[in-house]
């Protein structure tokens, strides 16, 4: 029990560093139960939903997502795999198995030598399986000795999804990697807007990450701040169940009805979302806010050395040597959030694009748009100038993604692409079966 408590706190540290978004206690309990179950039931593979992968075929076997809602087929196939593979496993259940939870500063050699595993065995293991040097705090090891005092096998619980075993065969250790796969099943969740979308989504049973996936998928079509009370939404989510808990989810489709219109986004096989007509749901960006490229007078540099003051100052955008009066264009569809004079930025404009992007344009001569105004890609928003803190005519241009400035010249910017040909017809066939699930 003490060990369980110890592993509990270690797991928590390990997880919170690794992935802050994971829901703390639920995930930790799942993990502990998984490790506890693995160490107890490991010799009886049938208790776990596992597939054994030989070292030659080491790759992650991902279970296909079943978009029709029938998951039973997969579980039957899994069972067959388990039976087939179990015959290859020759580990017998014992009562004197050693178990160990990895602490900070541990190495595989240190742990095993402290537990009287012969140095010769440790050397063979380390030489043949260099990966064992990568053990991490919170993972667990278990092993068994032969009657002659040699190492019979070692089990490394890498994660909730991965177990590695090292079986002694003729003085060497053969590695087997076991990937634990959950069962995927689909769920439709429906809700009505009451308050913010995030709150309404959570009331309908969506997790934070599911909610964020919905906002990302529809952000270019819908302004989530301008929804109305009672707007209906529906999502189709694939859930992976692992050890009786929901391990991860994938948004497959979303429907939202607002202001008399229906909006859809469906996940295609390429991992991107498209609408009901197989058109991309993202909005394209132009690389530059001008018709032609001007000389760059200062590059993007989060830590720039100011040549005048000698200090390191940040430069969150790119400066272009643009003559006064040059038309400045919106780089994508969006809504003007700021259009005003500022002592430093001069006349400047900020535009919000979707939920994640913002662009800013500074030192302008004349502002041609007002806050709240919707703009289209390529639309003229200002004439460039030399206003505010500026030593010569130029345009200072910034792109922000998720509240962080990114390099406007090199960042990957959203591009709207539609499905074509065979991909398109396959997609349209698939969504025919999904749409009724969103409205059920
Ligand atoms: Zn600048």
PDB file of N, CA and C and ligand atoms in Angstrom, residues 315 318-319 394 396, ligand 1:
ATOM      1  N   UNK A 315      11.258  42.572 -30.946  1.00  0.00           N
ATOM      2  CA  UNK A 315      10.606  43.069 -32.145  1.00  0.00           C
ATOM      3  C   UNK A 315       9.613  42.016 -32.583  1.00  0.00           C
ATOM      4  N   UNK A 318       7.544  42.378 -38.339  1.00  0.00           N
ATOM      5  CA  UNK A 318       8.511  42.630 -39.409  1.00  0.00           C
ATOM      6  C   UNK A 318       8.277  44.056 -39.901  1.00  0.00           C
ATOM      7  N   UNK A 319       9.392  44.792 -40.159  1.00  0.00           N
ATOM      8  CA  UNK A 319       9.266  46.131 -40.738  1.00  0.00           C
ATOM      9  C   UNK A 319       9.551  46.072 -42.236  1.00  0.00           C
ATOM     10  N   UNK A 394       7.628  53.416 -42.841  1.00  0.00           N
ATOM     11  CA  UNK A 394       7.657  51.946 -42.890  1.00  0.00           C
ATOM     12  C   UNK A 394       6.361  51.375 -42.339  1.00  0.00           C
ATOM     13  N   UNK A 396       5.034  48.375 -39.879  1.00  0.00           N
ATOM     14  CA  UNK A 396       5.350  47.328 -38.904  1.00  0.00           C
ATOM     15  C   UNK A 396       4.162  46.367 -38.922  1.00  0.00           C
TER      16      UNK A 396
HETATM   17 ZN1  LIG B   1       8.823  47.315 -36.238  1.00  0.00          ZN
END
